[in-house]
Amino acid sequence: MDHLRIMGRGKVKKGFSLLCMVIISTVVLSRTVYGFELAGGDGSYTEQLLPVQLYIHEQGWETAVDLAEDMDEENSDRYPEAIMLVQDGLFSRPDLHYGVYVQEAGWQEMVSCGEVSCPIGNNRHLEALKIELGETASMQYDVEYRVYIRSLGWLDWARNGEVTGAAGLGAPIQNLEVRLLKKELLSGYSIERDTEEEQDSEERCTEITIPRLTGKTYIRGDGWEEYAIAGLTMGDIVGVNGIESFLLQWEQNPSSLNGELEYCAYYRDSGWNSDWNQTGEICGTEGNGRNIEAVRIRLTGELERFFDINYRVYSKRFGWLGWTSNGEPAGTSDGVSYLSGMQVFLSVKDSRLRDSDTSAFNVQRDLYWSVASIPETEEIVGFGGYELGSVRRSQLEKAIGELKNYKCGFVMIDTQTGKGVAYQADQEFYSASSIKGHFVLSLCANNAQAIKKSEGTIKSVLQYSSNEGYDGLFNTYGGKYFEQWQSEAGVSLKESMRGHYAMYTPRTFCRLWIRNWEFFEADETGDLVGSWMQKPNASAIHEALGEKYVTRSKAGWIGSSFVATCDGGVVYSESPYIITIMSDVPANMKRLYPIIEVLDKIHEEM
């Protein structure tokens, strides 16, 4: 029998109060979700240790194990020089961060799951540490950790960013334990019912159980997905198809609380459903090709008085939108976008999750929408509200004609207005080395340590298109950040990879460059990395426009096996704009100059 610690605190409306939290025992089942073993029957979770790697002085990496309470002579001189917490599939992207205090070096910069806490091989021991969760994860988890200090033994558990250890006292940490506590799913606590009939009676506690929330989605062309428990992603955010319908339900009915779980959907052609669907009912259609664009989810009765229902959606145009709750809309209403993913979970009242940086219900037509609106045609077209005049159209046709028997495609879009011009936006081309820019920017945006440790290599890839550097970065850090980058841009890498390279279209490359632009504009790190792309050794965009504007670009070229000349980047005119141009021209940047120069003239007139 394992003891379960039930987490959850919150304010309750008048007439009710949280009276106590209890420790309960239950048999633990074998299946694992979110890194926590599910407890039998009541939807609660055990405390689960998070895997920890320790770099032991003169021994190398070891997995943290349970050491005796009193360290024996055999390992009394054992001490780690660095730690690394293992990702273990808990979050969609690293959202757990830790920092260590190193002997004589002080506090090191916080790093994320899967990253080494500090440089190794310096013969310096760790004296203190702190671990914290990101905003999204902290609404569903608490993180607790404790350290074993020579001569002091195990210290008390610290929690959620608190410092533990003996910083500056010369006493090394010898062992570490980290555990995560699931707090969204509550069970086995009592409430006091304050009614007129009971005002003069002794306190009466009624134990209630809140079960796990589950749900599933019907994906256009693919059918029903498997059920996902609360907090996990329902749908398919990587694929190209959207959600046609969904349903939510409890695994068992909430005991001792009345009320319903209700939800509805928004469609382009009909707006919001007139009726709310209730627990277990299908909301939407199956096989009719009507994608859902927004949802609303709410609780009623006593469920609503005690809990918040929190949710966010994945829009194919915007990516993940902000968290909202309790019947507020989440999604879009522009008639173009649609949803391909959802996350939903329950929390104690007043602990709901909010994200001030991203609107949950987005009705603005932004750059991603503009690119999505480009017609699927082989003709030169204006988009985003721009109409191309006959003179400039003729100039573009002439520039394209100068390529003779070679094919090309391009997208040019103004970052402020979303207006642009495109040609053959959905023609596939080999990306060649132009893909390196997107990969490196995704790495720099998500792994600050990579910039510190590999700055020289990163610059050699961005400025000189180093194949060895790109291979080294890919082999060292893997493709997880790049996969996330593409997902955030609404790009599915369904095209077959050739080593670390791939086939793309001007439309998909433009979406990636919009994501790059967002990184450049986000903070000092993005601006710094972007500045390394201002003077590449080869770039049609830079060579054609570099004397007139500042440009940030990454080109690719190859003349054997696969043939391609491609380029993409940001042109910093008075109103910056993005160009992506791809072709099967064999390694010749000059052949693209005329097209780029005409696109610049068109932009000046927008």
PDB file of N, CA, C and O in Angstrom, residues 380 392 395-404 406-412 421-423 540-541 544-545 565 577 579-583 585 589-603:
ATOM      1  N   ILE A 380       1.098  34.449 -60.620  1.00  0.00           N
ATOM      2  CA  ILE A 380       1.561  35.494 -59.691  1.00  0.00           C
ATOM      3  C   ILE A 380       0.333  36.139 -59.066  1.00  0.00           C
ATOM      4  O   ILE A 380      -0.586  36.561 -59.790  1.00  0.00           O
ATOM      5  N   ARG A 392       4.063  46.072 -62.605  1.00  0.00           N
ATOM      6  CA  ARG A 392       4.928  45.246 -61.760  1.00  0.00           C
ATOM      7  C   ARG A 392       4.740  43.759 -62.077  1.00  0.00           C
ATOM      8  O   ARG A 392       5.694  42.978 -62.012  1.00  0.00           O
ATOM      9  N   GLN A 395       6.931  43.036 -64.944  1.00  0.00           N
ATOM     10  CA  GLN A 395       8.340  43.008 -64.544  1.00  0.00           C
ATOM     11  C   GLN A 395       8.698  41.688 -63.851  1.00  0.00           C
ATOM     12  O   GLN A 395       9.775  41.129 -64.087  1.00  0.00           O
ATOM     13  N   LEU A 396       7.786  41.208 -63.012  1.00  0.00           N
ATOM     14  CA  LEU A 396       8.025  39.919 -62.354  1.00  0.00           C
ATOM     15  C   LEU A 396       8.048  38.789 -63.373  1.00  0.00           C
ATOM     16  O   LEU A 396       8.896  37.893 -63.311  1.00  0.00           O
ATOM     17  N   GLU A 397       7.113  38.812 -64.307  1.00  0.00           N
ATOM     18  CA  GLU A 397       7.068  37.767 -65.329  1.00  0.00           C
ATOM     19  C   GLU A 397       8.362  37.756 -66.140  1.00  0.00           C
ATOM     20  O   GLU A 397       8.881  36.681 -66.471  1.00  0.00           O
ATOM     21  N   LYS A 398       8.896  38.930 -66.440  1.00  0.00           N
ATOM     22  CA  LYS A 398      10.151  39.011 -67.192  1.00  0.00           C
ATOM     23  C   LYS A 398      11.309  38.448 -66.371  1.00  0.00           C
ATOM     24  O   LYS A 398      12.145  37.690 -66.895  1.00  0.00           O
ATOM     25  N   ALA A 399      11.356  38.802 -65.067  1.00  0.00           N
ATOM     26  CA  ALA A 399      12.442  38.311 -64.208  1.00  0.00           C
ATOM     27  C   ALA A 399      12.373  36.793 -64.058  1.00  0.00           C
ATOM     28  O   ALA A 399      13.401  36.103 -64.068  1.00  0.00           O
ATOM     29  N   ILE A 400      11.162  36.268 -63.924  1.00  0.00           N
ATOM     30  CA  ILE A 400      11.004  34.810 -63.820  1.00  0.00           C
ATOM     31  C   ILE A 400      11.398  34.147 -65.134  1.00  0.00           C
ATOM     32  O   ILE A 400      12.048  33.089 -65.150  1.00  0.00           O
ATOM     33  N   GLY A 401      11.056  34.772 -66.257  1.00  0.00           N
ATOM     34  CA  GLY A 401      11.385  34.220 -67.564  1.00  0.00           C
ATOM     35  C   GLY A 401      12.873  34.117 -67.810  1.00  0.00           C
ATOM     36  O   GLY A 401      13.325  33.267 -68.589  1.00  0.00           O
ATOM     37  N   GLU A 402      13.667  34.974 -67.150  1.00  0.00           N
ATOM     38  CA  GLU A 402      15.114  34.942 -67.335  1.00  0.00           C
ATOM     39  C   GLU A 402      15.746  33.672 -66.757  1.00  0.00           C
ATOM     40  O   GLU A 402      16.907  33.377 -67.043  1.00  0.00           O
ATOM     41  N   LEU A 403      14.995  32.925 -65.963  1.00  0.00           N
ATOM     42  CA  LEU A 403      15.509  31.657 -65.434  1.00  0.00           C
ATOM     43  C   LEU A 403      15.468  30.556 -66.489  1.00  0.00           C
ATOM     44  O   LEU A 403      15.951  29.440 -66.239  1.00  0.00           O
ATOM     45  N   LYS A 404      14.861  30.874 -67.659  1.00  0.00           N
ATOM     46  CA  LYS A 404      14.796  29.928 -68.771  1.00  0.00           C
ATOM     47  C   LYS A 404      14.054  28.647 -68.364  1.00  0.00           C
ATOM     48  O   LYS A 404      12.886  28.687 -68.036  1.00  0.00           O
ATOM     49  N   TYR A 406      14.442  26.731 -65.747  1.00  0.00           N
ATOM     50  CA  TYR A 406      14.419  26.410 -64.325  1.00  0.00           C
ATOM     51  C   TYR A 406      13.133  26.911 -63.668  1.00  0.00           C
ATOM     52  O   TYR A 406      12.526  27.897 -64.109  1.00  0.00           O
ATOM     53  N   LYS A 407      12.730  26.217 -62.611  1.00  0.00           N
ATOM     54  CA  LYS A 407      11.521  26.580 -61.868  1.00  0.00           C
ATOM     55  C   LYS A 407      11.882  27.397 -60.632  1.00  0.00           C
ATOM     56  O   LYS A 407      12.969  27.241 -60.069  1.00  0.00           O
ATOM     57  N   CYS A 408      10.933  28.223 -60.197  1.00  0.00           N
ATOM     58  CA  CYS A 408      11.122  28.973 -58.957  1.00  0.00           C
ATOM     59  C   CYS A 408       9.762  29.250 -58.328  1.00  0.00           C
ATOM     60  O   CYS A 408       8.711  29.090 -58.964  1.00  0.00           O
ATOM     61  N   GLY A 409       9.788  29.648 -57.072  1.00  0.00           N
ATOM     62  CA  GLY A 409       8.601  30.081 -56.360  1.00  0.00           C
ATOM     63  C   GLY A 409       9.012  31.053 -55.275  1.00  0.00           C
ATOM     64  O   GLY A 409      10.158  30.999 -54.787  1.00  0.00           O
ATOM     65  N   PHE A 410       8.127  31.944 -54.886  1.00  0.00           N
ATOM     66  CA  PHE A 410       8.505  32.914 -53.851  1.00  0.00           C
ATOM     67  C   PHE A 410       7.266  33.423 -53.117  1.00  0.00           C
ATOM     68  O   PHE A 410       6.132  33.331 -53.612  1.00  0.00           O
ATOM     69  N   VAL A 411       7.520  33.957 -51.923  1.00  0.00           N
ATOM     70  CA  VAL A 411       6.521  34.685 -51.146  1.00  0.00           C
ATOM     71  C   VAL A 411       7.213  35.907 -50.570  1.00  0.00           C
ATOM     72  O   VAL A 411       8.302  35.806 -49.993  1.00  0.00           O
ATOM     73  N   MET A 412       6.610  37.060 -50.711  1.00  0.00           N
ATOM     74  CA  MET A 412       7.076  38.295 -50.080  1.00  0.00           C
ATOM     75  C   MET A 412       5.922  38.872 -49.280  1.00  0.00           C
ATOM     76  O   MET A 412       4.816  39.009 -49.803  1.00  0.00           O
ATOM     77  N   VAL A 421       3.034  39.382 -52.116  1.00  0.00           N
ATOM     78  CA  VAL A 421       2.975  38.839 -53.469  1.00  0.00           C
ATOM     79  C   VAL A 421       3.556  37.431 -53.424  1.00  0.00           C
ATOM     80  O   VAL A 421       4.521  37.175 -52.689  1.00  0.00           O
ATOM     81  N   ALA A 422       2.978  36.511 -54.191  1.00  0.00           N
ATOM     82  CA  ALA A 422       3.459  35.139 -54.198  1.00  0.00           C
ATOM     83  C   ALA A 422       3.393  34.558 -55.603  1.00  0.00           C
ATOM     84  O   ALA A 422       2.614  34.995 -56.450  1.00  0.00           O
ATOM     85  N   TYR A 423       4.230  33.553 -55.810  1.00  0.00           N
ATOM     86  CA  TYR A 423       4.245  32.820 -57.073  1.00  0.00           C
ATOM     87  C   TYR A 423       4.665  31.380 -56.769  1.00  0.00           C
ATOM     88  O   TYR A 423       5.656  31.146 -56.077  1.00  0.00           O
ATOM     89  N   ALA A 540      21.450  35.652 -51.822  1.00  0.00           N
ATOM     90  CA  ALA A 540      20.902  36.461 -52.909  1.00  0.00           C
ATOM     91  C   ALA A 540      20.213  37.697 -52.354  1.00  0.00           C
ATOM     92  O   ALA A 540      20.304  38.792 -52.935  1.00  0.00           O
ATOM     93  N   ILE A 541      19.502  37.556 -51.234  1.00  0.00           N
ATOM     94  CA  ILE A 541      18.802  38.701 -50.627  1.00  0.00           C
ATOM     95  C   ILE A 541      19.797  39.754 -50.178  1.00  0.00           C
ATOM     96  O   ILE A 541      19.642  40.948 -50.470  1.00  0.00           O
ATOM     97  N   ALA A 544      21.670  41.361 -53.212  1.00  0.00           N
ATOM     98  CA  ALA A 544      20.842  42.238 -54.051  1.00  0.00           C
ATOM     99  C   ALA A 544      20.417  43.501 -53.317  1.00  0.00           C
ATOM    100  O   ALA A 544      20.279  44.573 -53.944  1.00  0.00           O
ATOM    101  N   LEU A 545      20.209  43.407 -51.990  1.00  0.00           N
ATOM    102  CA  LEU A 545      19.621  44.540 -51.255  1.00  0.00           C
ATOM    103  C   LEU A 545      20.473  45.024 -50.088  1.00  0.00           C
ATOM    104  O   LEU A 545      20.109  45.988 -49.419  1.00  0.00           O
ATOM    105  N   THR A 565      18.866  26.513 -55.521  1.00  0.00           N
ATOM    106  CA  THR A 565      19.346  27.786 -54.997  1.00  0.00           C
ATOM    107  C   THR A 565      18.159  28.421 -54.286  1.00  0.00           C
ATOM    108  O   THR A 565      17.139  28.722 -54.922  1.00  0.00           O
ATOM    109  N   TYR A 577      10.072  43.580 -44.286  1.00  0.00           N
ATOM    110  CA  TYR A 577       9.324  42.539 -44.969  1.00  0.00           C
ATOM    111  C   TYR A 577      10.153  41.266 -45.071  1.00  0.00           C
ATOM    112  O   TYR A 577      11.377  41.287 -44.894  1.00  0.00           O
ATOM    113  N   ILE A 579      11.118  37.764 -47.301  1.00  0.00           N
ATOM    114  CA  ILE A 579      11.159  37.118 -48.617  1.00  0.00           C
ATOM    115  C   ILE A 579      11.582  35.665 -48.420  1.00  0.00           C
ATOM    116  O   ILE A 579      12.537  35.383 -47.687  1.00  0.00           O
ATOM    117  N   THR A 580      10.890  34.749 -49.066  1.00  0.00           N
ATOM    118  CA  THR A 580      11.391  33.380 -49.239  1.00  0.00           C
ATOM    119  C   THR A 580      11.340  33.073 -50.727  1.00  0.00           C
ATOM    120  O   THR A 580      10.290  33.230 -51.355  1.00  0.00           O
ATOM    121  N   ILE A 581      12.456  32.672 -51.285  1.00  0.00           N
ATOM    122  CA  ILE A 581      12.531  32.378 -52.707  1.00  0.00           C
ATOM    123  C   ILE A 581      13.277  31.057 -52.876  1.00  0.00           C
ATOM    124  O   ILE A 581      14.345  30.855 -52.307  1.00  0.00           O
ATOM    125  N   MET A 582      12.690  30.141 -53.650  1.00  0.00           N
ATOM    126  CA  MET A 582      13.241  28.805 -53.820  1.00  0.00           C
ATOM    127  C   MET A 582      13.254  28.463 -55.307  1.00  0.00           C
ATOM    128  O   MET A 582      12.377  28.912 -56.062  1.00  0.00           O
ATOM    129  N   SER A 583      14.245  27.672 -55.714  1.00  0.00           N
ATOM    130  CA  SER A 583      14.352  27.334 -57.138  1.00  0.00           C
ATOM    131  C   SER A 583      15.134  26.039 -57.311  1.00  0.00           C
ATOM    132  O   SER A 583      15.790  25.548 -56.376  1.00  0.00           O
ATOM    133  N   VAL A 585      17.485  26.077 -59.625  1.00  0.00           N
ATOM    134  CA  VAL A 585      18.680  26.591 -60.286  1.00  0.00           C
ATOM    135  C   VAL A 585      19.907  25.993 -59.599  1.00  0.00           C
ATOM    136  O   VAL A 585      19.995  26.023 -58.368  1.00  0.00           O
ATOM    137  N   MET A 589      23.443  32.191 -57.093  1.00  0.00           N
ATOM    138  CA  MET A 589      22.683  33.245 -56.418  1.00  0.00           C
ATOM    139  C   MET A 589      22.307  34.376 -57.382  1.00  0.00           C
ATOM    140  O   MET A 589      21.218  34.968 -57.277  1.00  0.00           O
ATOM    141  N   LYS A 590      23.170  34.719 -58.311  1.00  0.00           N
ATOM    142  CA  LYS A 590      22.921  35.864 -59.184  1.00  0.00           C
ATOM    143  C   LYS A 590      21.654  35.688 -60.013  1.00  0.00           C
ATOM    144  O   LYS A 590      21.028  36.687 -60.395  1.00  0.00           O
ATOM    145  N   ARG A 591      21.292  34.453 -60.308  1.00  0.00           N
ATOM    146  CA  ARG A 591      20.110  34.228 -61.122  1.00  0.00           C
ATOM    147  C   ARG A 591      18.827  34.694 -60.408  1.00  0.00           C
ATOM    148  O   ARG A 591      17.795  34.905 -61.055  1.00  0.00           O
ATOM    149  N   LEU A 592      18.885  34.836 -59.070  1.00  0.00           N
ATOM    150  CA  LEU A 592      17.705  35.255 -58.308  1.00  0.00           C
ATOM    151  C   LEU A 592      17.632  36.768 -58.095  1.00  0.00           C
ATOM    152  O   LEU A 592      16.597  37.271 -57.657  1.00  0.00           O
ATOM    153  N   TYR A 593      18.722  37.485 -58.379  1.00  0.00           N
ATOM    154  CA  TYR A 593      18.740  38.927 -58.117  1.00  0.00           C
ATOM    155  C   TYR A 593      17.578  39.678 -58.771  1.00  0.00           C
ATOM    156  O   TYR A 593      16.915  40.499 -58.116  1.00  0.00           O
ATOM    157  N   PRO A 594      17.297  39.471 -60.083  1.00  0.00           N
ATOM    158  CA  PRO A 594      16.240  40.271 -60.738  1.00  0.00           C
ATOM    159  C   PRO A 594      14.882  40.127 -60.049  1.00  0.00           C
ATOM    160  O   PRO A 594      14.145  41.113 -59.911  1.00  0.00           O
ATOM    161  N   ILE A 595      14.536  38.917 -59.625  1.00  0.00           N
ATOM    162  CA  ILE A 595      13.245  38.718 -58.956  1.00  0.00           C
ATOM    163  C   ILE A 595      13.212  39.469 -57.637  1.00  0.00           C
ATOM    164  O   ILE A 595      12.226  40.152 -57.306  1.00  0.00           O
ATOM    165  N   ILE A 596      14.277  39.374 -56.859  1.00  0.00           N
ATOM    166  CA  ILE A 596      14.336  40.046 -55.556  1.00  0.00           C
ATOM    167  C   ILE A 596      14.258  41.559 -55.719  1.00  0.00           C
ATOM    168  O   ILE A 596      13.567  42.249 -54.954  1.00  0.00           O
ATOM    169  N   GLU A 597      14.922  42.099 -56.735  1.00  0.00           N
ATOM    170  CA  GLU A 597      14.911  43.554 -56.960  1.00  0.00           C
ATOM    171  C   GLU A 597      13.507  44.043 -57.341  1.00  0.00           C
ATOM    172  O   GLU A 597      13.079  45.117 -56.901  1.00  0.00           O
ATOM    173  N   VAL A 598      12.776  43.270 -58.137  1.00  0.00           N
ATOM    174  CA  VAL A 598      11.401  43.664 -58.480  1.00  0.00           C
ATOM    175  C   VAL A 598      10.506  43.573 -57.246  1.00  0.00           C
ATOM    176  O   VAL A 598       9.654  44.445 -57.018  1.00  0.00           O
ATOM    177  N   LEU A 599      10.679  42.543 -56.436  1.00  0.00           N
ATOM    178  CA  LEU A 599       9.877  42.417 -55.212  1.00  0.00           C
ATOM    179  C   LEU A 599      10.113  43.603 -54.279  1.00  0.00           C
ATOM    180  O   LEU A 599       9.185  44.082 -53.627  1.00  0.00           O
ATOM    181  N   ASP A 600      11.342  44.093 -54.226  1.00  0.00           N
ATOM    182  CA  ASP A 600      11.625  45.265 -53.401  1.00  0.00           C
ATOM    183  C   ASP A 600      10.892  46.500 -53.936  1.00  0.00           C
ATOM    184  O   ASP A 600      10.339  47.296 -53.156  1.00  0.00           O
ATOM    185  N   LYS A 601      10.841  46.666 -55.232  1.00  0.00           N
ATOM    186  CA  LYS A 601      10.117  47.794 -55.819  1.00  0.00           C
ATOM    187  C   LYS A 601       8.619  47.688 -55.530  1.00  0.00           C
ATOM    188  O   LYS A 601       7.955  48.693 -55.254  1.00  0.00           O
ATOM    189  N   ILE A 602       8.096  46.474 -55.620  1.00  0.00           N
ATOM    190  CA  ILE A 602       6.681  46.268 -55.309  1.00  0.00           C
ATOM    191  C   ILE A 602       6.412  46.631 -53.859  1.00  0.00           C
ATOM    192  O   ILE A 602       5.413  47.297 -53.541  1.00  0.00           O
ATOM    193  N   HIS A 603       7.309  46.220 -52.957  1.00  0.00           N
ATOM    194  CA  HIS A 603       7.103  46.536 -51.538  1.00  0.00           C
ATOM    195  C   HIS A 603       7.108  48.039 -51.297  1.00  0.00           C
ATOM    196  O   HIS A 603       6.341  48.546 -50.465  1.00  0.00           O
TER     197      HIS A 603
END
